[in-house]
Amino acid sequence: MVEWTLRQASTPDVKAVAELRAVVLRADLERLGRYDEQRVRQRLRDGFDRTHTWVIEVAGEFAGCVALRPAEDARWLEHFYLAPSLQGAGIGSAVLRALLARCDRGGDLVRLNVLRGSAARRLYERHGFTVETEDPVDVFMVREPVRT
């Protein structure tokens, strides 16, 4: 597997993250009839919170990002994007395992939403997420903390 690291996101990272989001989500959003070139970037910019976001780096270069936002009853896994050239190399699974281990230690429920028909859903299901609800665009999933 490729070596990767996480670092705390900074405000200037928002541009790279917004661009990656547009690339990664394009096919699914187009399939759902929801792709808008400006909106896909602006939604990320509007919700970007560097205090709960990490940048994934491979060989010291930007490779993706992930956010784990605290909420009243859970932590929300958000903005989990990995450069297409690195998908399938085990990085996403490794990053997800590391974050879920943190949540397990804290006894935290984890929630997320994924676009209907997205291949990412299989990744989440392999890591213990189950469907809570769905609508015509989004599938909302949840994972109970694993107690050891």
Coordinates of N, CA and C in Angstrom, one line a residue:
M1 N 0.8 -1.2 0.0 CA 0.0 0.0 0.0 C 0.9 1.3 0.0
V2 N 0.4 2.3 -0.6 CA 1.0 3.6 -0.6 C 1.1 4.2 0.8
E3 N 2.2 4.8 1.1 CA 2.3 5.5 2.4 C 1.6 6.9 2.3
W4 N 0.9 7.2 3.4 CA 0.1 8.4 3.4 C 0.2 9.0 4.8
T5 N -0.1 10.3 4.9 CA -0.1 11.0 6.2 C -1.3 11.9 6.2
L6 N -1.7 12.3 7.4 CA -2.8 13.3 7.6 C -2.2 14.5 8.3
R7 N -2.6 15.7 7.8 CA -2.2 16.9 8.5 C -3.5 17.8 8.6
Q8 N -3.5 18.6 9.6 CA -4.6 19.5 9.8 C -4.8 20.4 8.6
A9 N -6.0 20.6 8.2 CA -6.2 21.5 7.0 C -6.0 22.9 7.4
S10 N -5.7 23.7 6.5 CA -5.5 25.2 6.7 C -6.5 25.9 5.7
T11 N -6.7 27.1 6.0 CA -7.6 27.9 5.1 C -7.3 27.9 3.7
P12 N -6.0 28.0 3.3 CA -5.7 27.9 1.9 C -6.0 26.6 1.2
D13 N -6.2 25.5 2.0 CA -6.5 24.2 1.4 C -7.9 24.2 0.8
V14 N -8.7 25.1 1.1 CA -10.1 25.0 0.6 C -10.1 25.0 -0.9
K15 N -9.3 25.7 -1.6 CA -9.3 25.7 -3.1 C -9.0 24.3 -3.7
A16 N -8.0 23.6 -3.2 CA -7.6 22.3 -3.7 C -8.7 21.3 -3.3
V17 N -9.3 21.4 -2.1 CA -10.3 20.5 -1.7 C -11.6 20.7 -2.6
A18 N -11.9 22.0 -2.9 CA -13.1 22.2 -3.7 C -12.9 21.7 -5.1
E19 N -11.7 21.8 -5.7 CA -11.4 21.3 -7.0 C -11.5 19.8 -7.0
L20 N -10.9 19.1 -6.0 CA -11.0 17.7 -5.9 C -12.4 17.2 -5.8
R21 N -13.2 17.9 -5.0 CA -14.6 17.5 -4.8 C -15.3 17.5 -6.2
A22 N -15.1 18.6 -7.0 CA -15.7 18.7 -8.3 C -15.4 17.5 -9.2
V23 N -14.1 17.1 -9.1 CA -13.6 16.0 -10.0 C -14.2 14.7 -9.5
V24 N -14.2 14.4 -8.2 CA -14.6 13.2 -7.6 C -16.1 12.9 -7.7
L25 N -16.9 14.0 -7.5 CA -18.3 13.8 -7.5 C -19.0 14.0 -8.8
R26 N -18.2 14.5 -9.8 CA -18.9 14.8 -11.1 C -19.7 13.7 -11.7
A27 N -19.1 12.5 -11.9 CA -19.8 11.4 -12.6 C -21.1 11.0 -11.8
D28 N -21.1 10.9 -10.5 CA -22.3 10.6 -9.7 C -23.3 11.7 -9.8
L29 N -22.9 13.0 -9.7 CA -23.8 14.1 -9.8 C -24.4 14.2 -11.1
E30 N -23.6 14.0 -12.2 CA -24.2 14.0 -13.5 C -25.2 12.9 -13.7
R31 N -24.9 11.7 -13.2 CA -25.8 10.5 -13.3 C -27.2 10.9 -12.6
L32 N -27.1 11.6 -11.5 CA -28.3 12.0 -10.8 C -28.9 13.3 -11.3
G33 N -28.3 13.9 -12.3 CA -28.9 15.1 -12.9 C -28.7 16.3 -12.0
R34 N -27.6 16.3 -11.2 CA -27.4 17.3 -10.2 C -26.1 18.1 -10.3
Y35 N -25.4 17.9 -11.4 CA -24.1 18.5 -11.4 C -24.2 19.9 -11.9
D36 N -23.6 20.8 -11.1 CA -23.5 22.2 -11.5 C -22.0 22.6 -11.1
E37 N -21.3 23.0 -12.1 CA -19.9 23.3 -12.0 C -19.5 24.3 -10.9
Q38 N -20.3 25.3 -10.7 CA -20.0 26.3 -9.7 C -20.5 25.8 -8.3
R39 N -21.7 25.3 -8.3 CA -22.4 24.9 -7.0 C -21.6 23.8 -6.3
V40 N -21.0 22.8 -7.1 CA -20.3 21.7 -6.4 C -19.1 22.3 -5.7
R41 N -18.5 23.3 -6.2 CA -17.3 23.9 -5.5 C -17.8 24.8 -4.3
Q42 N -18.8 25.6 -4.6 CA -19.3 26.6 -3.6 C -19.8 25.9 -2.4
R43 N -20.5 24.8 -2.5 CA -21.1 24.1 -1.3 C -19.9 23.6 -0.4
L44 N -18.8 23.2 -1.0 CA -17.6 22.9 -0.2 C -17.1 24.1 0.5
R45 N -16.9 25.2 -0.2 CA -16.4 26.4 0.4 C -17.3 26.9 1.5
D46 N -18.6 26.8 1.3 CA -19.5 27.3 2.3 C -19.5 26.5 3.6
G47 N -19.2 25.2 3.5 CA -19.2 24.3 4.7 C -17.8 23.9 5.2
F48 N -16.7 24.5 4.6 CA -15.4 24.2 5.0 C -15.0 24.7 6.4
D49 N -14.6 23.8 7.2 CA -14.2 24.1 8.6 C -12.9 23.4 8.8
R50 N -11.8 24.2 8.7 CA -10.5 23.6 8.8 C -10.2 22.9 10.2
T51 N -10.9 23.3 11.2 CA -10.7 22.7 12.5 C -11.0 21.3 12.6
H52 N -11.9 20.8 11.7 CA -12.4 19.4 11.8 C -12.0 18.7 10.5
T53 N -11.1 19.3 9.7 CA -10.7 18.7 8.4 C -9.2 18.4 8.4
W54 N -8.9 17.3 7.7 CA -7.5 16.9 7.5 C -7.3 16.7 6.1
V55 N -6.1 17.0 5.7 CA -5.6 16.8 4.3 C -4.8 15.5 4.3
I56 N -5.1 14.7 3.3 CA -4.4 13.4 3.1 C -3.3 13.7 2.1
E57 N -2.0 13.4 2.5 CA -0.9 13.6 1.7 C -0.2 12.3 1.3
V58 N 0.3 12.2 0.1 CA 1.1 11.0 -0.3 C 2.3 11.6 -0.9
A59 N 3.5 11.2 -0.4 CA 4.8 11.7 -0.8 C 4.8 13.2 -0.6
G60 N 4.2 13.7 0.4 CA 4.3 15.1 0.7 C 3.4 16.0 -0.1
E61 N 2.6 15.4 -1.0 CA 1.7 16.1 -1.9 C 0.2 15.9 -1.5
F62 N -0.6 16.9 -1.8 CA -2.0 16.9 -1.6 C -2.6 15.7 -2.4
A63 N -3.4 14.8 -1.7 CA -3.9 13.6 -2.3 C -5.4 13.5 -2.0
G64 N -5.9 14.3 -1.0 CA -7.3 14.2 -0.6 C -7.6 14.9 0.7
C65 N -8.8 14.6 1.2 CA -9.2 15.2 2.4 C -10.3 14.4 3.1
V66 N -10.5 14.7 4.4 CA -11.6 14.1 5.1 C -11.9 15.0 6.3
A67 N -13.2 15.1 6.7 CA -13.6 15.9 7.8 C -14.4 15.0 8.8
L68 N -14.2 15.2 10.0 CA -15.0 14.5 11.0 C -15.5 15.6 12.0
R69 N -16.8 16.0 11.7 CA -17.4 17.1 12.4 C -18.2 16.6 13.6
P70 N -18.0 17.2 14.8 CA -18.8 16.8 15.9 C -20.2 17.4 15.8
A71 N -21.2 16.6 16.2 CA -22.6 17.0 16.3 C -23.2 16.6 17.6
E72 N -24.4 16.9 17.8 CA -25.0 16.6 19.1 C -25.0 15.1 19.5
D73 N -25.3 14.3 18.5 CA -25.5 12.9 18.9 C -24.4 12.0 18.2
A74 N -23.5 12.5 17.4 CA -22.6 11.7 16.6 C -21.5 12.6 16.1
R75 N -20.6 11.9 15.3 CA -19.6 12.6 14.5 C -20.0 12.4 13.1
W76 N -19.9 13.4 12.3 CA -20.3 13.3 10.8 C -19.0 13.2 10.0
L77 N -18.9 12.1 9.3 CA -17.8 11.9 8.3 C -18.2 12.7 7.1
E78 N -17.4 13.7 6.7 CA -17.7 14.5 5.5 C -16.5 14.8 4.7
H79 N -16.8 15.2 3.5 CA -15.7 15.7 2.6 C -14.6 14.7 2.4
F80 N -14.9 13.4 2.3 CA -13.9 12.4 2.2 C -13.7 12.1 0.7
Y81 N -12.6 12.8 0.2 CA -12.3 12.7 -1.2 C -10.8 12.3 -1.4
L82 N -10.6 11.5 -2.4 CA -9.3 11.0 -2.7 C -9.0 11.1 -4.2
A83 N -7.9 11.6 -4.6 CA -7.6 11.8 -6.0 C -7.9 10.5 -6.7
P84 N -8.5 10.6 -7.9 CA -8.9 9.4 -8.6 C -7.7 8.5 -8.9
S85 N -6.5 9.0 -9.2 CA -5.3 8.2 -9.5 C -4.9 7.4 -8.3
L86 N -5.4 7.7 -7.1 CA -5.0 7.0 -5.9 C -6.1 6.1 -5.4
Q87 N -7.3 6.2 -5.9 CA -8.4 5.3 -5.5 C -8.1 3.9 -5.8
G88 N -8.5 3.0 -4.9 CA -8.3 1.6 -5.1 C -6.9 1.0 -4.6
A89 N -6.1 1.9 -4.0 CA -4.8 1.5 -3.5 C -4.8 1.2 -2.0
G90 N -6.0 1.3 -1.4 CA -6.1 1.0 0.0 C -5.9 2.2 0.9
I91 N -5.7 3.4 0.3 CA -5.5 4.6 1.2 C -6.8 5.0 1.8
G92 N -7.9 5.0 1.1 CA -9.2 5.3 1.7 C -9.6 4.4 2.8
S93 N -9.4 3.1 2.6 CA -9.7 2.2 3.7 C -8.8 2.5 4.9
A94 N -7.5 2.7 4.7 CA -6.6 3.0 5.8 C -7.0 4.2 6.6
V95 N -7.3 5.3 5.9 CA -7.7 6.6 6.5 C -9.0 6.4 7.3
L96 N -9.9 5.7 6.7 CA -11.2 5.4 7.3 C -11.0 4.6 8.6
R97 N -10.2 3.6 8.5 CA -9.9 2.7 9.7 C -9.3 3.6 10.9
A98 N -8.4 4.5 10.5 CA -7.7 5.3 11.5 C -8.8 6.2 12.2
L99 N -9.6 6.9 11.4 CA -10.6 7.8 12.0 C -11.7 7.0 12.8
L100 N -12.1 5.9 12.3 CA -13.1 5.1 13.0 C -12.5 4.6 14.3
A101 N -11.2 4.2 14.4 CA -10.6 3.8 15.6 C -10.7 4.9 16.7
R102 N -10.5 6.2 16.2 CA -10.6 7.3 17.2 C -12.0 7.4 17.7
C103 N -13.0 7.3 16.8 CA -14.4 7.3 17.2 C -14.7 6.2 18.2
D104 N -14.2 5.0 17.9 CA -14.5 3.8 18.7 C -14.0 4.1 20.1
R105 N -12.7 4.6 20.2 CA -12.2 4.9 21.6 C -13.0 5.9 22.3
G106 N -13.6 6.8 21.6 CA -14.5 7.8 22.3 C -15.9 7.4 22.4
G107 N -16.2 6.2 21.9 CA -17.6 5.7 22.0 C -18.6 6.5 21.1
D108 N -18.0 7.1 20.0 CA -18.8 7.9 19.2 C -19.5 7.2 18.0
L109 N -20.8 7.5 17.9 CA -21.6 7.1 16.7 C -21.1 7.9 15.5
V110 N -21.0 7.3 14.3 CA -20.5 8.1 13.2 C -21.6 8.1 12.1
R111 N -21.9 9.2 11.5 CA -22.9 9.3 10.5 C -22.3 9.9 9.2
L112 N -22.9 9.6 8.1 CA -22.4 10.2 6.8 C -23.5 10.1 5.8
N113 N -23.4 10.8 4.7 CA -24.3 10.6 3.6 C -23.4 10.5 2.4
V114 N -23.9 9.6 1.5 CA -23.2 9.3 0.2 C -24.2 9.4 -0.9
L115 N -23.8 9.8 -2.1 CA -24.7 9.9 -3.2 C -25.2 8.5 -3.6
R116 N -26.5 8.4 -3.9 CA -27.1 7.2 -4.4 C -26.3 6.7 -5.6
G117 N -26.0 5.4 -5.5 CA -25.3 4.7 -6.6 C -23.8 4.9 -6.6
S118 N -23.2 5.6 -5.6 CA -21.8 5.9 -5.6 C -21.1 4.6 -5.1
A119 N -19.9 4.4 -5.7 CA -19.1 3.2 -5.4 C -18.6 3.4 -3.9
A120 N -18.5 4.6 -3.4 CA -18.0 4.8 -2.1 C -18.9 4.1 -1.0
R121 N -20.2 3.8 -1.3 CA -21.1 3.2 -0.4 C -20.5 1.8 0.0
R122 N -19.9 1.1 -1.0 CA -19.3 -0.2 -0.6 C -18.2 -0.1 0.4
L123 N -17.4 0.9 0.2 CA -16.3 1.2 1.2 C -16.9 1.3 2.6
Y124 N -17.9 2.1 2.7 CA -18.5 2.4 4.0 C -19.2 1.1 4.6
E125 N -19.8 0.4 3.7 CA -20.5 -0.9 4.2 C -19.4 -1.8 4.7
R126 N -18.3 -1.9 4.1 CA -17.2 -2.8 4.5 C -16.7 -2.4 5.9
H127 N -16.9 -1.2 6.3 CA -16.4 -0.7 7.5 C -17.5 -0.5 8.6
G128 N -18.6 -1.2 8.3 CA -19.6 -1.3 9.4 C -20.8 -0.3 9.3
F129 N -20.8 0.5 8.3 CA -21.9 1.5 8.1 C -23.1 0.8 7.6
T130 N -24.3 1.1 8.1 CA -25.6 0.6 7.6 C -26.4 1.8 7.2
V131 N -27.4 1.5 6.3 CA -28.3 2.5 5.8 C -29.3 2.9 6.9
E132 N -29.4 4.1 7.1 CA -30.4 4.6 8.1 C -31.7 5.1 7.3
T133 N -31.4 6.0 6.4 CA -32.5 6.5 5.5 C -31.9 6.8 4.1
E134 N -32.8 7.0 3.2 CA -32.4 7.5 1.9 C -33.4 8.3 1.2
D135 N -33.0 9.1 0.3 CA -33.9 9.9 -0.5 C -33.5 9.8 -2.0
P136 N -34.1 10.5 -2.9 CA -33.7 10.3 -4.3 C -32.3 10.6 -4.7
V137 N -31.6 11.3 -3.8 CA -30.2 11.7 -4.1 C -29.2 11.1 -3.1
D138 N -29.5 11.1 -1.8 CA -28.6 10.8 -0.8 C -29.0 9.5 -0.1
V139 N -27.9 8.8 0.4 CA -28.1 7.6 1.3 C -27.4 8.0 2.6
F140 N -28.2 8.0 3.7 CA -27.7 8.4 5.0 C -27.3 7.1 5.7
M141 N -26.1 7.0 6.2 CA -25.6 5.8 6.8 C -25.1 6.1 8.2
V142 N -25.0 5.1 9.1 CA -24.6 5.2 10.5 C -23.8 4.0 10.8
R143 N -22.9 4.3 11.8 CA -22.0 3.2 12.3 C -21.9 3.4 13.8
E144 N -22.3 2.3 14.5 CA -22.2 2.3 16.0 C -20.7 2.1 16.3
P145 N -20.3 2.6 17.5 CA -18.9 2.4 17.9 C -18.7 0.9 18.2
V146 N -17.5 0.5 17.8 CA -17.1 -0.9 18.1 C -16.4 -0.9 19.5
R147 N -16.9 -1.8 20.3 CA -16.3 -1.9 21.7 C -15.3 -3.1 21.7
T148 N -14.2 -2.8 22.2 CA -13.2 -3.9 22.3 C -13.1 -4.5 23.7

